[in-house]
mmCIF file of C-alpha atoms and ligand atoms in Angstrom:
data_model
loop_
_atom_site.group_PDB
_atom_site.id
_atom_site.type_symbol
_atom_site.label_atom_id
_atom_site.label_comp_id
_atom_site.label_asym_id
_atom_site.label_seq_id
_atom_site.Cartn_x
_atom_site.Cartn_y
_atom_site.Cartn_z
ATOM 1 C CA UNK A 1 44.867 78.581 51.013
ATOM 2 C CA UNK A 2 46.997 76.125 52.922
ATOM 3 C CA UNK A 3 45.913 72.500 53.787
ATOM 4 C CA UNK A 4 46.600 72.793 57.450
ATOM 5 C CA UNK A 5 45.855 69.152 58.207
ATOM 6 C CA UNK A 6 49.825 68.938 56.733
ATOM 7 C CA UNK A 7 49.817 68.855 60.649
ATOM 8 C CA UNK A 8 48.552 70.229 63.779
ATOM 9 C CA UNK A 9 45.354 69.329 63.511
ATOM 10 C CA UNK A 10 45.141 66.210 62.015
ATOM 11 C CA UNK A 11 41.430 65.435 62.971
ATOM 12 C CA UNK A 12 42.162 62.175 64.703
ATOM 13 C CA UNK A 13 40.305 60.526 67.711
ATOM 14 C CA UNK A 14 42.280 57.667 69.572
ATOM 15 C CA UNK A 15 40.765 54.270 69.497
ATOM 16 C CA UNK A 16 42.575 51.809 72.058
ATOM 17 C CA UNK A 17 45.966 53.993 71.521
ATOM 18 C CA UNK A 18 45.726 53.922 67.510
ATOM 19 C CA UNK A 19 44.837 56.891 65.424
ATOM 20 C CA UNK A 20 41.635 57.270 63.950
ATOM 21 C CA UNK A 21 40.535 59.290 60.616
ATOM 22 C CA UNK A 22 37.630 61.350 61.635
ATOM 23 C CA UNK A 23 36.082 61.945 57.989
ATOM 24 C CA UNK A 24 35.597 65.833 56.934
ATOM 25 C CA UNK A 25 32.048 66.976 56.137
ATOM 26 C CA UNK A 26 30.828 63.612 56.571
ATOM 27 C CA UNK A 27 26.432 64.616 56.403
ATOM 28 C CA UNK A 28 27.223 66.942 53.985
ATOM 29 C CA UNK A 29 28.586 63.969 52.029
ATOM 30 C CA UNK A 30 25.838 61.956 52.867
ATOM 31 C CA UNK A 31 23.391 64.879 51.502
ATOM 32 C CA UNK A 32 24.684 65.788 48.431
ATOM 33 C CA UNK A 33 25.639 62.243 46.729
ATOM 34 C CA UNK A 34 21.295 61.483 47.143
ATOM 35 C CA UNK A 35 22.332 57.641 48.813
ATOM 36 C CA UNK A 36 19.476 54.968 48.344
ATOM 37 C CA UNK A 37 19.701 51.179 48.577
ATOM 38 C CA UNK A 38 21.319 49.233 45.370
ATOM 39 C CA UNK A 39 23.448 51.923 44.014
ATOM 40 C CA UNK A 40 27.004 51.240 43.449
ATOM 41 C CA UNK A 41 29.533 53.611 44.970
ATOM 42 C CA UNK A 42 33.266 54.235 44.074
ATOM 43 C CA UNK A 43 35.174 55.747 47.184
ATOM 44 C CA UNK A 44 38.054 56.772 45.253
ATOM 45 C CA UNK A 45 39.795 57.664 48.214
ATOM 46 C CA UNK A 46 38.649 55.456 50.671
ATOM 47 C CA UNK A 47 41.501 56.020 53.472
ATOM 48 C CA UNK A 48 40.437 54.567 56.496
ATOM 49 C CA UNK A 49 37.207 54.103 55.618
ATOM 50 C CA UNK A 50 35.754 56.884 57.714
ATOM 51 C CA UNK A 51 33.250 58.154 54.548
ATOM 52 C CA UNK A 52 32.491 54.838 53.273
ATOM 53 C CA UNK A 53 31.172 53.178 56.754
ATOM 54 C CA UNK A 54 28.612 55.683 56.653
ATOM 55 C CA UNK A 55 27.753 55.404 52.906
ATOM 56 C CA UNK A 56 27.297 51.290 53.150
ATOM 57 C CA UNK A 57 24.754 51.388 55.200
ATOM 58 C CA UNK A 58 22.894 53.711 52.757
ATOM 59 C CA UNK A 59 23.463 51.716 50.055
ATOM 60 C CA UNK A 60 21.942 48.320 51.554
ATOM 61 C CA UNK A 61 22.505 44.998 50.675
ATOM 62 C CA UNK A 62 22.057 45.232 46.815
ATOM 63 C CA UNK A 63 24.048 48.041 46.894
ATOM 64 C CA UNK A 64 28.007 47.832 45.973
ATOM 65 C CA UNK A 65 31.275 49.969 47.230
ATOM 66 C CA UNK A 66 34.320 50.134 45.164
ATOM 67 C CA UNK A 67 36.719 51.786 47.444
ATOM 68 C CA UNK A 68 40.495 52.696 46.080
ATOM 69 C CA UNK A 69 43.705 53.893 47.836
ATOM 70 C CA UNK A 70 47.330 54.478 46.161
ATOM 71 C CA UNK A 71 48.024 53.284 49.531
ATOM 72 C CA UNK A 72 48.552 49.761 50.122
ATOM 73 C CA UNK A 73 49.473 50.471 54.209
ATOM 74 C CA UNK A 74 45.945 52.151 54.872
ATOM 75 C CA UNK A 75 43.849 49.678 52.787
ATOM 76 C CA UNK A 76 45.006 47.654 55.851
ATOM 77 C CA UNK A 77 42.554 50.190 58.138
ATOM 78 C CA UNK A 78 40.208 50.158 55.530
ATOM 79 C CA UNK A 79 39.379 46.764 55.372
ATOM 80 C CA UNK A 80 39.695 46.490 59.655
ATOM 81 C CA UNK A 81 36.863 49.312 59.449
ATOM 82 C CA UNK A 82 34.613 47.513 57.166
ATOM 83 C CA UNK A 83 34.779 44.209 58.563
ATOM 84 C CA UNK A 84 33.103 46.331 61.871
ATOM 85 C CA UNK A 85 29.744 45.156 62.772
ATOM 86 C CA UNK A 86 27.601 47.656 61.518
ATOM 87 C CA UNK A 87 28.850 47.511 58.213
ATOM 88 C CA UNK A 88 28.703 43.838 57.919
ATOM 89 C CA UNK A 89 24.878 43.747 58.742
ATOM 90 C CA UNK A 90 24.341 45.960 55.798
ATOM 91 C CA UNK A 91 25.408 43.454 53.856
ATOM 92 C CA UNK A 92 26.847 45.424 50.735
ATOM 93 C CA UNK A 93 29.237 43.900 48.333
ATOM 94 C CA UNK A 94 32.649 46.029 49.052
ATOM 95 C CA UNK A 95 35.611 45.442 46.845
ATOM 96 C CA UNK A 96 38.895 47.219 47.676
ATOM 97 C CA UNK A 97 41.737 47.850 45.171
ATOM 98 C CA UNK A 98 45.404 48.875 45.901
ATOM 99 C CA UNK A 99 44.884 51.955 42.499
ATOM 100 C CA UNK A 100 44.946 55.727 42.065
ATOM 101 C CA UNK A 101 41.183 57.259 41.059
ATOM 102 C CA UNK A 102 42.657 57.640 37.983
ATOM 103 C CA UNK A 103 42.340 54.223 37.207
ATOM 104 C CA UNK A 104 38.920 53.407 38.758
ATOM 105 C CA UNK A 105 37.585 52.181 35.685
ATOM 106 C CA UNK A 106 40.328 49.275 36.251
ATOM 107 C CA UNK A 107 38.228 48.470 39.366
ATOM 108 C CA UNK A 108 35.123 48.018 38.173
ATOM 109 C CA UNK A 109 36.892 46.299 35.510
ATOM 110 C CA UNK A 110 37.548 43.683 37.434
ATOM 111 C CA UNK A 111 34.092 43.167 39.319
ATOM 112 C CA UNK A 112 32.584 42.858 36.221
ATOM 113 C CA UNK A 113 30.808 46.493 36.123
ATOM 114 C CA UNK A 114 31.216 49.234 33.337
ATOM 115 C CA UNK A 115 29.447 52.473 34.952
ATOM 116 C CA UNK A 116 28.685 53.620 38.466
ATOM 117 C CA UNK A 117 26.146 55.572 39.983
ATOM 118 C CA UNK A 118 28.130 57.891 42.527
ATOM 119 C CA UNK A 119 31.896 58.810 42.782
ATOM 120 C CA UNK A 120 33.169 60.576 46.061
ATOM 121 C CA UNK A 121 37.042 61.790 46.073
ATOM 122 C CA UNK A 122 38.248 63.218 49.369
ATOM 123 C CA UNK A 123 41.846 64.743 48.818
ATOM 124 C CA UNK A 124 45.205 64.941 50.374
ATOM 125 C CA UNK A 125 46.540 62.910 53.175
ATOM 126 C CA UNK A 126 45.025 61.133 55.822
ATOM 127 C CA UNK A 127 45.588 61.209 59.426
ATOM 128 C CA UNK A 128 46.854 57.955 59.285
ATOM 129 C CA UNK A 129 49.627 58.507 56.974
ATOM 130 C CA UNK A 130 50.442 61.980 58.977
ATOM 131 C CA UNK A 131 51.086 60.293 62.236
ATOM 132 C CA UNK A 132 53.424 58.050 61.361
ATOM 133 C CA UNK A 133 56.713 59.531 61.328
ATOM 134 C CA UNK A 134 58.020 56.818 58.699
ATOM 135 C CA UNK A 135 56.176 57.759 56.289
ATOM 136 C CA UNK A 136 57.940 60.806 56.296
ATOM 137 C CA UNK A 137 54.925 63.760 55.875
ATOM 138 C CA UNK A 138 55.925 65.071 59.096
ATOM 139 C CA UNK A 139 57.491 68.229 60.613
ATOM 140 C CA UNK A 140 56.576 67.561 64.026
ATOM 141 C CA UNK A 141 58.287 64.341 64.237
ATOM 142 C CA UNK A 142 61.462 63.294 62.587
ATOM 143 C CA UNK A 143 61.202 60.600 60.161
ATOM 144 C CA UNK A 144 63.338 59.383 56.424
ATOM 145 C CA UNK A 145 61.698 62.287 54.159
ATOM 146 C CA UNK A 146 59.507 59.986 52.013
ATOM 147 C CA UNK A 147 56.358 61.892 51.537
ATOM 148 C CA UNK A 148 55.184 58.798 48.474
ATOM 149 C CA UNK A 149 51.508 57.582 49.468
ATOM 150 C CA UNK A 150 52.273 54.885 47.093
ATOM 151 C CA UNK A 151 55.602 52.835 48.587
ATOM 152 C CA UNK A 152 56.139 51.256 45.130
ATOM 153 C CA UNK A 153 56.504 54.651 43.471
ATOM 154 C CA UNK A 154 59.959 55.121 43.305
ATOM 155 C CA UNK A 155 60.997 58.710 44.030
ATOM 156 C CA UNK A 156 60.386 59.818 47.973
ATOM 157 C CA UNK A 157 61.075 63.446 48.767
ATOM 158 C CA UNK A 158 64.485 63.265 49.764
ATOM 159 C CA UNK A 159 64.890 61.930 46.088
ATOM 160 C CA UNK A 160 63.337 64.850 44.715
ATOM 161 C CA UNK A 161 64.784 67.642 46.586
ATOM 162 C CA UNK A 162 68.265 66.110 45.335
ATOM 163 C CA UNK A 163 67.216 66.272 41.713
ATOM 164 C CA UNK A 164 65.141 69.507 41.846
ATOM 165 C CA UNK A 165 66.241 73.032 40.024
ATOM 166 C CA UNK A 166 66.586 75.683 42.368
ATOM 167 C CA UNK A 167 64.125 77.785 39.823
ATOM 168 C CA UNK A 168 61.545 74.814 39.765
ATOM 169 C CA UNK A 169 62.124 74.084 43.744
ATOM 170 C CA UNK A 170 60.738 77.537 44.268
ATOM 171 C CA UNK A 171 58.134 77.962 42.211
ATOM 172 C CA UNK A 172 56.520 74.504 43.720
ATOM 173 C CA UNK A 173 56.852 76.147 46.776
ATOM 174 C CA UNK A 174 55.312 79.792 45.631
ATOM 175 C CA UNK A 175 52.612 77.774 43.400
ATOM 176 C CA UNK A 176 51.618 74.238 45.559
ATOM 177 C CA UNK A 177 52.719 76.227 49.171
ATOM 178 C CA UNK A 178 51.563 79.738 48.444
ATOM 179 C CA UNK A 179 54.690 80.357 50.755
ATOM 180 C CA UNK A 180 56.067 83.854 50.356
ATOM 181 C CA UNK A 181 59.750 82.938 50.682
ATOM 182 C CA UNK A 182 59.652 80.125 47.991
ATOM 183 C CA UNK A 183 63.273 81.486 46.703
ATOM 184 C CA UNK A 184 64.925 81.900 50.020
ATOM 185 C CA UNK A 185 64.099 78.562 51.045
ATOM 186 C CA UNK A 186 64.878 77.111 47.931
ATOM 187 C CA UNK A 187 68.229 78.692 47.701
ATOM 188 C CA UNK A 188 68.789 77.942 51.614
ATOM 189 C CA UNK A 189 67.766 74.086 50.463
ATOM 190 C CA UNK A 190 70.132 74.206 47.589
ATOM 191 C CA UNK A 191 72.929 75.387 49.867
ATOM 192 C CA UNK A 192 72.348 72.353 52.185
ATOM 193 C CA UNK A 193 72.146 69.891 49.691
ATOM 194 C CA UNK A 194 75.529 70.799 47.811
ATOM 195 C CA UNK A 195 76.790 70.074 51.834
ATOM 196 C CA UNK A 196 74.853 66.941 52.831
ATOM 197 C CA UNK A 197 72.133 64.964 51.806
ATOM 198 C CA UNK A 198 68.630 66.243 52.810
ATOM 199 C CA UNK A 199 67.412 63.184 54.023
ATOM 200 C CA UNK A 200 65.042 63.306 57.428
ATOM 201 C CA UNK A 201 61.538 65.241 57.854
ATOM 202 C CA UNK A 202 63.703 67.300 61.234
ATOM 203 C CA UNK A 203 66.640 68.219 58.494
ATOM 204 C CA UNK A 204 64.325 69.753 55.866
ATOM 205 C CA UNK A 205 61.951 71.749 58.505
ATOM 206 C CA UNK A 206 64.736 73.071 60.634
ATOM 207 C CA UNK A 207 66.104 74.410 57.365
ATOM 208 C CA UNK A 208 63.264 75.896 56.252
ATOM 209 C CA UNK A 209 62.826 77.859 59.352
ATOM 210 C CA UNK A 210 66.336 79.084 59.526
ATOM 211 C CA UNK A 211 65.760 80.496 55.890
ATOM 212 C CA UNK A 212 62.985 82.891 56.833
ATOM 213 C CA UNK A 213 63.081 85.862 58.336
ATOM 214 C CA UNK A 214 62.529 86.216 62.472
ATOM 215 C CA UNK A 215 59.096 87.582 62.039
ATOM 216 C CA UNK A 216 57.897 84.108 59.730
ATOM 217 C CA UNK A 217 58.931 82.206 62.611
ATOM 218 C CA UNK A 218 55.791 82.346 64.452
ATOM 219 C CA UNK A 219 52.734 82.516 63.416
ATOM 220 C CA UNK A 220 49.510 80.519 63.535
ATOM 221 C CA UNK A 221 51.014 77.324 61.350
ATOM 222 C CA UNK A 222 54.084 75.876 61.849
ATOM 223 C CA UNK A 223 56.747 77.851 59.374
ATOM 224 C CA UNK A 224 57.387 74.451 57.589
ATOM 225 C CA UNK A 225 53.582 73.637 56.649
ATOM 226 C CA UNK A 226 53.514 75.209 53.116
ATOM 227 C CA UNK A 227 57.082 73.996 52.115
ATOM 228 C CA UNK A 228 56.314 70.500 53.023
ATOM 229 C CA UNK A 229 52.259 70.706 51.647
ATOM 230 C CA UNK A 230 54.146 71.766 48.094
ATOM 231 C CA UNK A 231 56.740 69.235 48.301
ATOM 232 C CA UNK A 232 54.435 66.246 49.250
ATOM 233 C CA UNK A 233 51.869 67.619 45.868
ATOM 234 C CA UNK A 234 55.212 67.484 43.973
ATOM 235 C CA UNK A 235 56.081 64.006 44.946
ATOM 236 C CA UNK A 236 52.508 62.347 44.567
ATOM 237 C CA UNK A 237 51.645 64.626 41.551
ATOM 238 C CA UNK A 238 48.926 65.296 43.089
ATOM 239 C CA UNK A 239 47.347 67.887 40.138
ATOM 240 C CA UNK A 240 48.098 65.613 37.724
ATOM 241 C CA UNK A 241 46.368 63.115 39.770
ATOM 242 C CA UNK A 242 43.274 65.004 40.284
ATOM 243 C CA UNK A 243 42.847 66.047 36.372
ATOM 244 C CA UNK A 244 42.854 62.205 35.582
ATOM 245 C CA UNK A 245 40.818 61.165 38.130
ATOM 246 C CA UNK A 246 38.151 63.359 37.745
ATOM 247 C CA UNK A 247 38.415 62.592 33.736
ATOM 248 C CA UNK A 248 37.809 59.096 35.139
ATOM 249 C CA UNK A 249 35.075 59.583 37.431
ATOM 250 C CA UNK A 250 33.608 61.903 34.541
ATOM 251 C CA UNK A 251 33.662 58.628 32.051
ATOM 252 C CA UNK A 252 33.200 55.973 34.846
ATOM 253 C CA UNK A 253 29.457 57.574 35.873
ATOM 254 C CA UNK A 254 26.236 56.864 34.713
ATOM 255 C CA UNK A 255 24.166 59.820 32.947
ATOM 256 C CA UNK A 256 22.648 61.267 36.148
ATOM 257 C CA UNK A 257 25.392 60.002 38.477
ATOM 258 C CA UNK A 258 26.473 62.446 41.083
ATOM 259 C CA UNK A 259 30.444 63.400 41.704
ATOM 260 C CA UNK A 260 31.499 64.971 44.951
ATOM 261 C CA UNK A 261 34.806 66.247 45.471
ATOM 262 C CA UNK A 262 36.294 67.459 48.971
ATOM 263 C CA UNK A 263 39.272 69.385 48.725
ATOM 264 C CA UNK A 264 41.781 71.071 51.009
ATOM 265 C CA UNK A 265 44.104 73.271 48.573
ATOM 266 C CA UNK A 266 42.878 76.533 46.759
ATOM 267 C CA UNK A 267 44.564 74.714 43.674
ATOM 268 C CA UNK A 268 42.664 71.812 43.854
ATOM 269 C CA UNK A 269 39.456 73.407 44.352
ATOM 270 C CA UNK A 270 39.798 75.833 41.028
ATOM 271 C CA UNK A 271 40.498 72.739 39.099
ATOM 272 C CA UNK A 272 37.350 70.782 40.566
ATOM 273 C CA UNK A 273 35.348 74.310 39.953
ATOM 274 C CA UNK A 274 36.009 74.209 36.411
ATOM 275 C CA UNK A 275 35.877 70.544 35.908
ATOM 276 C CA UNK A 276 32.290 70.365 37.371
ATOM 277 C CA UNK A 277 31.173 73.410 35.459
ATOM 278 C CA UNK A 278 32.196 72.125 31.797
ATOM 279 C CA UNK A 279 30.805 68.706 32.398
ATOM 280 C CA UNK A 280 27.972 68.286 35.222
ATOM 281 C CA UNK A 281 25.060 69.697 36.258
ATOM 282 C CA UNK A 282 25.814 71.822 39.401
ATOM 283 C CA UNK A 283 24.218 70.454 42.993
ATOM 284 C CA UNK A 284 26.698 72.808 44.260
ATOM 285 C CA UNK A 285 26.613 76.787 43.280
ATOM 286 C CA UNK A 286 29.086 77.363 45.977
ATOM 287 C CA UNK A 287 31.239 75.113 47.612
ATOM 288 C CA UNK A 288 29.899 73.748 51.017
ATOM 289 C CA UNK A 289 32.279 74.106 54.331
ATOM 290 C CA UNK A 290 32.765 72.898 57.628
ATOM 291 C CA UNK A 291 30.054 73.999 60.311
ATOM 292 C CA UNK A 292 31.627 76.073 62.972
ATOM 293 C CA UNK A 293 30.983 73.177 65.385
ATOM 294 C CA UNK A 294 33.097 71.014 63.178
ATOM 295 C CA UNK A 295 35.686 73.262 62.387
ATOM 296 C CA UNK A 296 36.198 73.395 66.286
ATOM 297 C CA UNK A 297 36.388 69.892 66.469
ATOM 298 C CA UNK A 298 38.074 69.015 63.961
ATOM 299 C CA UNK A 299 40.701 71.394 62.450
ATOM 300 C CA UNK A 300 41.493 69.845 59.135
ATOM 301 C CA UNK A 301 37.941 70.490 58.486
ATOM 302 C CA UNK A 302 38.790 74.529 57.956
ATOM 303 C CA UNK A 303 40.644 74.272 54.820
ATOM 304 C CA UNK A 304 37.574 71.274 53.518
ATOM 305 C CA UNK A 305 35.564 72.468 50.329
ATOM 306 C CA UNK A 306 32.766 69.891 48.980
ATOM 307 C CA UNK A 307 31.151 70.383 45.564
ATOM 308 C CA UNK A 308 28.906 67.939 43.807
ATOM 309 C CA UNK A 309 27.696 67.520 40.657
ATOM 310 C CA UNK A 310 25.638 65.524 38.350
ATOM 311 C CA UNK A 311 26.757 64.117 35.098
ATOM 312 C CA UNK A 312 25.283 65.284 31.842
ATOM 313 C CA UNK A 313 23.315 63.052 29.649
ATOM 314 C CA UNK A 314 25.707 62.040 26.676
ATOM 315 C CA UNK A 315 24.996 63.719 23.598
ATOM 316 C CA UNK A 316 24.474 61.496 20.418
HETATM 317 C C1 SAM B 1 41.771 62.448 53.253
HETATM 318 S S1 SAM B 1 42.160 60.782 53.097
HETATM 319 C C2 SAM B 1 40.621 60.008 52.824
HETATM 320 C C3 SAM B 1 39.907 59.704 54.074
HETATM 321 C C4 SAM B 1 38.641 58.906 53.930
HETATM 322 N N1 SAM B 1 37.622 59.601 53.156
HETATM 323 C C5 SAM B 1 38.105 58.552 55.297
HETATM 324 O O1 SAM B 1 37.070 59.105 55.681
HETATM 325 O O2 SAM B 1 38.733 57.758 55.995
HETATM 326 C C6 SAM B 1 42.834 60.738 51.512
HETATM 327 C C7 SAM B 1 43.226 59.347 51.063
HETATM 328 O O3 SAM B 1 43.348 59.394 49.656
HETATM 329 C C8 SAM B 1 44.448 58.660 49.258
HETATM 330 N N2 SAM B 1 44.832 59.203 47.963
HETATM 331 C C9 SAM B 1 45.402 60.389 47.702
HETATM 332 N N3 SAM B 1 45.540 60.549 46.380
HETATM 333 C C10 SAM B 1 45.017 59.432 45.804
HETATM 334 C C11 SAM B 1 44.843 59.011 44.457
HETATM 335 N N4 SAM B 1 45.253 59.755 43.443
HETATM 336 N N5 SAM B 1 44.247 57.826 44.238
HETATM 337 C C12 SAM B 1 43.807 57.045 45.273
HETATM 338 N N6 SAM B 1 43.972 57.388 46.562
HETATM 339 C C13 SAM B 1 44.563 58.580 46.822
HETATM 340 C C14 SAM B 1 45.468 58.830 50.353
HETATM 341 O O4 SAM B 1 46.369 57.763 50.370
HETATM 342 C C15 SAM B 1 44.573 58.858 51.594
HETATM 343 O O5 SAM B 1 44.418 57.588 52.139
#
């Protein structure tokens, strides 16, 4: 399964001209993490906020949100959103930190708390960083080929897909893409690149397209969307990412705490299906997905899967 908000349907509104993350499953969130004043939160994913808006307000005025990004841009839209009226009157204590989930407990570190009571992780990219064609996640709209949701990490795509084999190049594609012609467009990529530098978001997806065969060409998702999905999870590690930071979540929570995961790759949601199993109690039996009113509205919602569960009491 493909994360088709890679583009297309990016599941932005427009506020005054600006882009706006319209959160995925948002009262399905709501339900499963069981919000009720004082608890403290960790939005280890917080984005622009759109999740953790609603969740303050739950959480009251003796209640706390932790919210983390790898991304120091849209902390900047994060902290706009939660300086909004509605979430000031709650009056919740909200501390934001420029981390990965993986290193949560560092941010409650340093607000003097051990343990928390809920954890939510939303995956992938946000709108925010799709519609910016600097940031380079973009096939629509030509931009350096960066891909890094952290700007101090110091290997952007184009970096990568320089130093790649063409062996491991396609089997990111096959395994993080599920594209069919991983080895033709890693060969066709490894043709280019002995040529000219593969350096812009245009360069990469014209070449992809030119390496599959007429009948790939068209179809529902733009031919480059699994070739740059795989290359983006390559850059940001973003399996590596996920094991850690649901270790962390796992040792962060309280006995009883809830977990909820939302995520957009097939991948991604094995690894959070077995994760949850081992360690929590299950709210979840099955993974809980868009309504069909929301997938209409919102098209990144298709690919969402939300599972939640409660951590075990530790054994002595
Ligand atoms: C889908 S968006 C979250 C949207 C948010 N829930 C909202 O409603 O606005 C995913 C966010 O997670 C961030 N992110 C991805 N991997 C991360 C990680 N390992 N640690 C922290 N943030 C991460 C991205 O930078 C992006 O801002």
């Amino acid at each position: 399964m493909n994360d088709t908000s890679s583009e297309g349907g990016s599941g932005d509104d427009r506020e005054a001209g600006q882009p706006v993350h319209r959160p995925v499953l948002l009262r399905e969130v709501l339900a499963v993490l069981e919000l009720h004043p004082g608890l403290l939160v960790v939005d280890g994913t917080v984005g622009a906020a759109g999740h953790a808006r609603a969740i303050v307000p739950c959480i009251g005025s003796d209640g706390m949100l932790i919210g983390l990004d790898r991304d120091s841009e849209i902390l900047v839209a994060a902290r706009e959103t939660l300086a909004g009226a509605e979430v000031s009157r709650a009056g919740t204590r909200i501390s934001l930190h420029h981390l990965p989930h993986s290193r949560m407990h560092e941010a409650l570190a340093a607000t003097g708390q051990s343990r928390c009571d809920r954890v939510l992780l939303d995956l992938g990219v946000s709108s925010l960083q799709l519609d910016r064609p600097e940031r380079g996640f973009s096939f629509m709209a030509d931009g350096p080929l960066d891909m890094r949701m952290d700007a101090d990490a110091e290997v952007t795509a184009a970096d990568w897909i320089a130093m790649v084999g063409e062996q491991e190049l396609a089997d990111t594609i096959f395994q993080l893409g599920d594209e069919r012609y991983s080895r033709r467009i890693a060969r066709r990529i490894c043709e280019v690149r002995r040529r000219t530098p593969i350096v812009r978001t245009a360069q990469l997806a014209d070449l992809v397209v030119a390496a599959l065969p007429g009948a790939a060409r068209h179809g529902r998702i733009h031919p480059a969307t699994r070739t740059f999905q795989a290359i983006r999870m390559a850059v940001n590690d973003e399996l590596g990412e996920l094991e850690r930071g649901l270790q962390a979540a796992h040792d962060c929570l309280r006995p009883g705490g809830r977990l909820a995961v939302i995520s957009f790759h097939s991948h991604e949601d094995r690894v959070v299906k077995h994760f949850l199993r081992a360690r929590f109690e299950l709210v979840t039996k099955k993974p809980i997905e868009a309504s069909p009113d929301e997938a209409r509205q919102n098209p990144r919602s298709r690919s969402a899967k939300l599972r939640c569960g409660i951590r075990r009491e530790e054994v002595a």
